[in-house]
Amino acid sequence: MRNIRIYADTPLAVSARVVLSKQASHHLLRVLRCRRNDDITLFDGHGGSFTGRIISISTAAVEVEIQGFEPDTSEPALFITLGLGISRSLHMDYALQKSTELGISVIVPLFTERSNVKLDHKRVETRLQHWKKIMIHACEQSGRNSLPLLCTPRALHEWLKSDQNPTRFLLAPAARQSIAGYNDVNNRKVSILVGPEGGLTAAEQTAAEKRGYIPVRLGPRTLRTETAAVAAVTALQVLWGDLR
């Protein structure tokens, strides 16, 4: 029996009836081929999920009756913030999708010296909407019920000043220390900084280190930015999170 999970951009409550968005309704009807009286699972991004049943279908909308609530069991205990240099569309999409599946808590897109993507205010809003959709679908697929916080893109130097996580790593292929060799993450809050295509400049790495970021490497190979982000989050979850 398939488990159909759909994000509902509206507060949910047991016994309530909700009309799903046009996009969610289209996905249920045209992609998943759902019908009236089918059972589905809904979540609103704030923790926990709701069991429901499709009670009516119109040309553009699906109405669901909420029948029960299931407490959250999918959220990781390790709070990971990913500072990610903005890269080209497909690479950025992949990094955000897989990081969400792996249990990232906060994603901060960063403008760096070697970022090859230029975004004005209008394009920033468009990209944020697109990235949020990517993350929603990742939550639907992976069983997560809480959406990671997606921050507005900002300059690297601004984020370095504002990041308050007690443990902070800087992913650097030439670093002497492996991330596996660091064993002091008792506070359960950690940041990982990953550069864009082309990496961070020497000046940016120095600035990060001055703000307390510890240079670490993942292994002997140089990874693409999207691969590095996913591998870094995976390593953190394996070492101190829920992939142990």
mmCIF file of C-alpha atoms in Angstrom:
data_model
loop_
_atom_site.group_PDB
_atom_site.id
_atom_site.type_symbol
_atom_site.label_atom_id
_atom_site.label_comp_id
_atom_site.label_asym_id
_atom_site.label_seq_id
_atom_site.Cartn_x
_atom_site.Cartn_y
_atom_site.Cartn_z
ATOM 1 C CA MET A 1 0.000 0.000 0.000
ATOM 2 C CA ARG A 2 1.535 3.309 -1.062
ATOM 3 C CA ASN A 3 2.025 6.109 1.431
ATOM 4 C CA ILE A 4 1.023 9.391 -0.191
ATOM 5 C CA ARG A 5 2.426 12.441 1.596
ATOM 6 C CA ILE A 6 1.480 15.983 0.623
ATOM 7 C CA TYR A 7 2.554 19.344 2.044
ATOM 8 C CA ALA A 8 -0.364 21.647 2.885
ATOM 9 C CA ASP A 9 0.460 25.343 3.078
ATOM 10 C CA THR A 10 -2.209 25.945 5.711
ATOM 11 C CA PRO A 11 -2.638 25.096 9.417
ATOM 12 C CA LEU A 12 -4.043 21.590 9.921
ATOM 13 C CA ALA A 13 -6.214 20.199 12.720
ATOM 14 C CA VAL A 14 -8.058 16.940 13.384
ATOM 15 C CA SER A 15 -11.675 16.936 12.088
ATOM 16 C CA ALA A 16 -11.039 19.972 9.886
ATOM 17 C CA ARG A 17 -11.662 20.012 6.156
ATOM 18 C CA VAL A 18 -9.005 21.609 3.957
ATOM 19 C CA VAL A 19 -8.928 22.468 0.283
ATOM 20 C CA LEU A 20 -5.469 21.817 -1.089
ATOM 21 C CA SER A 21 -3.621 24.259 -3.294
ATOM 22 C CA LYS A 22 -3.847 24.037 -7.057
ATOM 23 C CA GLN A 23 -0.335 22.624 -7.262
ATOM 24 C CA ALA A 24 -0.926 19.963 -4.564
ATOM 25 C CA SER A 25 -4.280 19.038 -6.090
ATOM 26 C CA HIS A 26 -2.747 18.674 -9.544
ATOM 27 C CA HIS A 27 -0.017 16.436 -8.146
ATOM 28 C CA LEU A 28 -2.554 14.216 -6.388
ATOM 29 C CA LEU A 29 -4.900 13.918 -9.352
ATOM 30 C CA ARG A 30 -2.656 13.999 -12.425
ATOM 31 C CA VAL A 31 0.578 12.491 -11.138
ATOM 32 C CA LEU A 32 -0.467 10.155 -8.322
ATOM 33 C CA ARG A 33 -3.886 9.376 -9.830
ATOM 34 C CA CYS A 34 -5.713 9.668 -6.509
ATOM 35 C CA ARG A 35 -9.475 9.360 -6.292
ATOM 36 C CA ARG A 36 -12.267 10.160 -3.870
ATOM 37 C CA ASN A 37 -12.042 8.194 -0.583
ATOM 38 C CA ASP A 38 -8.303 7.608 -0.986
ATOM 39 C CA ASP A 39 -6.322 7.930 2.241
ATOM 40 C CA ILE A 40 -3.384 10.361 2.266
ATOM 41 C CA THR A 41 -0.985 11.951 4.754
ATOM 42 C CA LEU A 42 -0.682 15.722 5.108
ATOM 43 C CA PHE A 43 1.877 17.874 6.906
ATOM 44 C CA ASP A 44 2.066 21.633 7.301
ATOM 45 C CA GLY A 45 5.784 21.963 7.970
ATOM 46 C CA HIS A 46 5.477 22.595 11.716
ATOM 47 C CA GLY A 47 6.026 19.057 12.987
ATOM 48 C CA GLY A 48 3.891 15.933 13.003
ATOM 49 C CA SER A 49 1.650 14.655 10.248
ATOM 50 C CA PHE A 50 -2.079 14.228 9.749
ATOM 51 C CA THR A 51 -3.989 11.318 8.306
ATOM 52 C CA GLY A 52 -6.802 12.293 6.003
ATOM 53 C CA ARG A 53 -9.210 11.122 3.335
ATOM 54 C CA ILE A 54 -10.128 12.755 0.048
ATOM 55 C CA ILE A 55 -13.814 13.645 0.285
ATOM 56 C CA SER A 56 -14.345 15.700 -2.847
ATOM 57 C CA ILE A 57 -12.662 16.474 -6.135
ATOM 58 C CA SER A 58 -13.367 19.379 -8.460
ATOM 59 C CA THR A 59 -11.733 20.510 -11.660
ATOM 60 C CA ALA A 60 -8.929 22.384 -9.873
ATOM 61 C CA ALA A 61 -9.049 21.408 -6.207
ATOM 62 C CA VAL A 62 -9.048 18.471 -3.804
ATOM 63 C CA GLU A 63 -10.781 18.621 -0.418
ATOM 64 C CA VAL A 64 -9.477 16.453 2.421
ATOM 65 C CA GLU A 65 -11.011 15.634 5.787
ATOM 66 C CA ILE A 66 -8.403 15.366 8.561
ATOM 67 C CA GLN A 67 -8.919 12.240 10.661
ATOM 68 C CA GLY A 68 -5.929 11.919 12.966
ATOM 69 C CA PHE A 69 -2.551 13.240 14.070
ATOM 70 C CA GLU A 70 0.774 11.428 14.231
ATOM 71 C CA PRO A 71 3.609 12.886 16.391
ATOM 72 C CA ASP A 72 6.911 13.652 14.709
ATOM 73 C CA THR A 73 9.556 10.923 14.703
ATOM 74 C CA SER A 74 11.616 11.968 11.684
ATOM 75 C CA GLU A 75 13.425 15.118 12.822
ATOM 76 C CA PRO A 76 17.130 14.795 13.667
ATOM 77 C CA ALA A 77 18.550 15.644 17.074
ATOM 78 C CA LEU A 78 21.608 17.248 15.468
ATOM 79 C CA PHE A 79 20.878 20.840 14.399
ATOM 80 C CA ILE A 80 22.869 21.466 11.214
ATOM 81 C CA THR A 81 23.166 24.815 9.448
ATOM 82 C CA LEU A 82 24.508 24.660 5.903
ATOM 83 C CA GLY A 83 26.103 27.820 4.527
ATOM 84 C CA LEU A 84 26.269 27.133 0.799
ATOM 85 C CA GLY A 85 27.888 29.235 -1.896
ATOM 86 C CA ILE A 86 25.280 29.847 -4.598
ATOM 87 C CA SER A 87 25.961 27.786 -7.703
ATOM 88 C CA ARG A 88 24.193 27.133 -10.983
ATOM 89 C CA SER A 89 20.589 25.979 -10.926
ATOM 90 C CA LEU A 90 20.832 22.190 -11.203
ATOM 91 C CA HIS A 91 23.779 21.978 -8.796
ATOM 92 C CA MET A 92 22.031 24.159 -6.221
ATOM 93 C CA ASP A 93 18.776 22.217 -6.592
ATOM 94 C CA TYR A 94 20.558 18.923 -5.987
ATOM 95 C CA ALA A 95 22.362 20.188 -2.890
ATOM 96 C CA LEU A 96 19.170 21.576 -1.346
ATOM 97 C CA GLN A 97 17.106 18.493 -2.187
ATOM 98 C CA LYS A 98 19.537 15.957 -0.764
ATOM 99 C CA SER A 99 20.453 18.055 2.272
ATOM 100 C CA THR A 100 16.769 18.313 3.131
ATOM 101 C CA GLU A 101 16.334 14.553 2.838
ATOM 102 C CA LEU A 102 19.346 14.048 5.109
ATOM 103 C CA GLY A 103 17.942 16.236 7.878
ATOM 104 C CA ILE A 104 19.402 19.715 7.464
ATOM 105 C CA SER A 105 17.866 22.325 9.802
ATOM 106 C CA VAL A 106 18.854 25.628 8.188
ATOM 107 C CA ILE A 107 20.109 26.453 4.681
ATOM 108 C CA VAL A 108 21.797 29.806 4.013
ATOM 109 C CA PRO A 109 22.540 30.548 0.314
ATOM 110 C CA LEU A 110 25.670 32.692 0.157
ATOM 111 C CA PHE A 111 27.080 35.183 -2.336
ATOM 112 C CA THR A 112 30.827 34.646 -2.533
ATOM 113 C CA GLU A 113 33.611 36.029 -4.684
ATOM 114 C CA ARG A 114 33.517 33.061 -7.048
ATOM 115 C CA SER A 115 29.739 32.684 -7.210
ATOM 116 C CA ASN A 116 28.893 32.625 -10.920
ATOM 117 C CA VAL A 117 25.191 33.346 -10.359
ATOM 118 C CA LYS A 118 24.039 36.959 -10.180
ATOM 119 C CA LEU A 119 20.607 37.607 -8.669
ATOM 120 C CA ASP A 120 18.753 40.902 -8.445
ATOM 121 C CA HIS A 121 15.878 41.363 -5.991
ATOM 122 C CA LYS A 122 13.253 39.939 -8.357
ATOM 123 C CA ARG A 123 15.346 36.911 -9.245
ATOM 124 C CA VAL A 124 16.118 36.275 -5.568
ATOM 125 C CA GLU A 125 12.410 35.997 -4.812
ATOM 126 C CA THR A 126 11.910 33.683 -7.788
ATOM 127 C CA ARG A 127 14.807 31.464 -6.742
ATOM 128 C CA LEU A 128 13.593 31.313 -3.143
ATOM 129 C CA GLN A 129 10.174 30.113 -4.300
ATOM 130 C CA HIS A 130 11.807 27.525 -6.541
ATOM 131 C CA TRP A 131 14.167 26.308 -3.811
ATOM 132 C CA LYS A 132 11.308 26.024 -1.330
ATOM 133 C CA LYS A 133 9.406 23.793 -3.756
ATOM 134 C CA ILE A 134 12.475 21.581 -4.102
ATOM 135 C CA MET A 135 12.684 21.274 -0.317
ATOM 136 C CA ILE A 136 8.953 20.592 0.061
ATOM 137 C CA HIS A 137 9.129 17.715 -2.413
ATOM 138 C CA ALA A 138 12.181 16.380 -0.555
ATOM 139 C CA CYS A 139 10.207 16.421 2.707
ATOM 140 C CA GLU A 140 7.272 14.669 1.039
ATOM 141 C CA GLN A 141 9.556 11.961 -0.288
ATOM 142 C CA SER A 142 11.730 11.435 2.786
ATOM 143 C CA GLY A 143 9.063 11.466 5.493
ATOM 144 C CA ARG A 144 10.113 14.737 7.115
ATOM 145 C CA ASN A 145 7.319 16.811 8.615
ATOM 146 C CA SER A 146 9.217 20.019 9.410
ATOM 147 C CA LEU A 147 10.527 22.206 6.615
ATOM 148 C CA PRO A 148 14.125 23.367 7.031
ATOM 149 C CA LEU A 149 14.512 27.118 7.386
ATOM 150 C CA LEU A 150 15.542 28.600 4.036
ATOM 151 C CA CYS A 151 17.217 31.957 4.594
ATOM 152 C CA THR A 152 17.333 34.865 2.173
ATOM 153 C CA PRO A 153 20.622 34.838 0.225
ATOM 154 C CA ARG A 154 23.258 37.038 1.796
ATOM 155 C CA ALA A 155 26.918 37.937 1.434
ATOM 156 C CA LEU A 156 29.366 35.520 3.027
ATOM 157 C CA HIS A 157 30.854 38.174 5.313
ATOM 158 C CA GLU A 158 27.393 38.996 6.684
ATOM 159 C CA TRP A 159 26.696 35.371 7.562
ATOM 160 C CA LEU A 160 30.093 34.875 9.180
ATOM 161 C CA LYS A 161 29.251 37.667 11.610
ATOM 162 C CA SER A 162 25.761 36.361 12.423
ATOM 163 C CA ASP A 163 26.321 32.599 12.736
ATOM 164 C CA GLN A 164 25.976 31.702 16.422
ATOM 165 C CA ASN A 165 26.326 27.906 16.334
ATOM 166 C CA PRO A 166 28.984 26.831 18.853
ATOM 167 C CA THR A 167 30.694 24.395 16.452
ATOM 168 C CA ARG A 168 31.562 25.654 12.974
ATOM 169 C CA PHE A 169 33.334 23.821 10.174
ATOM 170 C CA LEU A 170 34.822 25.122 6.937
ATOM 171 C CA LEU A 171 35.036 22.519 4.186
ATOM 172 C CA ALA A 172 38.529 22.827 2.703
ATOM 173 C CA PRO A 173 40.054 20.060 0.535
ATOM 174 C CA ALA A 174 43.588 21.057 1.602
ATOM 175 C CA ALA A 175 42.830 21.040 5.331
ATOM 176 C CA ARG A 176 45.064 18.874 7.512
ATOM 177 C CA GLN A 177 42.278 17.598 9.731
ATOM 178 C CA SER A 178 39.577 15.204 8.594
ATOM 179 C CA ILE A 179 36.055 15.911 9.750
ATOM 180 C CA ALA A 180 36.033 12.408 11.246
ATOM 181 C CA GLY A 181 38.972 13.356 13.466
ATOM 182 C CA TYR A 182 37.001 16.035 15.290
ATOM 183 C CA ASN A 183 35.100 14.670 18.273
ATOM 184 C CA ASP A 184 33.749 17.644 20.229
ATOM 185 C CA VAL A 185 30.171 18.269 19.108
ATOM 186 C CA ASN A 186 28.356 17.967 22.400
ATOM 187 C CA ASN A 187 26.175 21.043 21.944
ATOM 188 C CA ARG A 188 24.101 19.453 19.115
ATOM 189 C CA LYS A 189 24.361 22.624 17.000
ATOM 190 C CA VAL A 190 26.858 22.764 14.158
ATOM 191 C CA SER A 191 27.476 24.832 11.012
ATOM 192 C CA ILE A 192 29.222 23.680 7.843
ATOM 193 C CA LEU A 193 30.415 26.176 5.223
ATOM 194 C CA VAL A 194 30.713 24.914 1.635
ATOM 195 C CA GLY A 195 31.973 27.105 -1.191
ATOM 196 C CA PRO A 196 30.490 27.474 -4.696
ATOM 197 C CA GLU A 197 31.890 26.108 -7.946
ATOM 198 C CA GLY A 198 35.546 27.075 -7.844
ATOM 199 C CA GLY A 199 35.554 27.108 -4.052
ATOM 200 C CA LEU A 200 36.182 29.915 -1.598
ATOM 201 C CA THR A 201 39.094 32.293 -2.096
ATOM 202 C CA ALA A 202 42.051 32.280 0.281
ATOM 203 C CA ALA A 203 40.815 35.575 1.745
ATOM 204 C CA GLU A 204 37.337 34.123 2.368
ATOM 205 C CA GLN A 205 38.793 31.046 4.054
ATOM 206 C CA THR A 206 40.959 33.248 6.265
ATOM 207 C CA ALA A 207 37.944 35.387 7.197
ATOM 208 C CA ALA A 208 35.979 32.250 8.130
ATOM 209 C CA GLU A 209 38.814 30.911 10.253
ATOM 210 C CA LYS A 210 39.041 34.232 12.115
ATOM 211 C CA ARG A 211 35.341 33.801 12.985
ATOM 212 C CA GLY A 212 36.026 30.396 14.518
ATOM 213 C CA TYR A 213 35.435 28.060 11.575
ATOM 214 C CA ILE A 214 37.571 24.925 11.700
ATOM 215 C CA PRO A 215 38.994 23.836 8.307
ATOM 216 C CA VAL A 216 38.236 20.158 7.657
ATOM 217 C CA ARG A 217 38.417 17.828 4.701
ATOM 218 C CA LEU A 218 36.176 14.921 3.735
ATOM 219 C CA GLY A 219 38.811 12.742 2.096
ATOM 220 C CA PRO A 220 41.542 12.643 -0.540
ATOM 221 C CA ARG A 221 39.353 13.722 -3.458
ATOM 222 C CA THR A 222 38.118 17.169 -4.495
ATOM 223 C CA LEU A 223 34.332 17.083 -4.778
ATOM 224 C CA ARG A 224 31.958 19.193 -6.819
ATOM 225 C CA THR A 225 30.123 21.776 -4.734
ATOM 226 C CA GLU A 226 26.798 19.897 -4.738
ATOM 227 C CA THR A 227 28.530 16.607 -3.908
ATOM 228 C CA ALA A 228 30.585 18.271 -1.171
ATOM 229 C CA ALA A 229 27.486 19.736 0.490
ATOM 230 C CA VAL A 230 25.668 16.395 0.525
ATOM 231 C CA ALA A 231 28.762 14.494 1.671
ATOM 232 C CA ALA A 232 29.395 16.997 4.466
ATOM 233 C CA VAL A 233 25.848 16.778 5.820
ATOM 234 C CA THR A 234 26.001 12.991 5.572
ATOM 235 C CA ALA A 235 29.301 12.904 7.469
ATOM 236 C CA LEU A 236 27.883 15.068 10.259
ATOM 237 C CA GLN A 237 24.824 12.842 10.561
ATOM 238 C CA VAL A 238 26.946 9.677 10.561
ATOM 239 C CA LEU A 239 29.371 11.012 13.161
ATOM 240 C CA TRP A 240 26.974 12.772 15.545
ATOM 241 C CA GLY A 241 23.446 12.561 14.160
ATOM 242 C CA ASP A 242 20.843 9.926 13.371
ATOM 243 C CA LEU A 243 22.715 7.996 10.654
ATOM 244 C CA ARG A 244 24.922 6.271 13.191
#
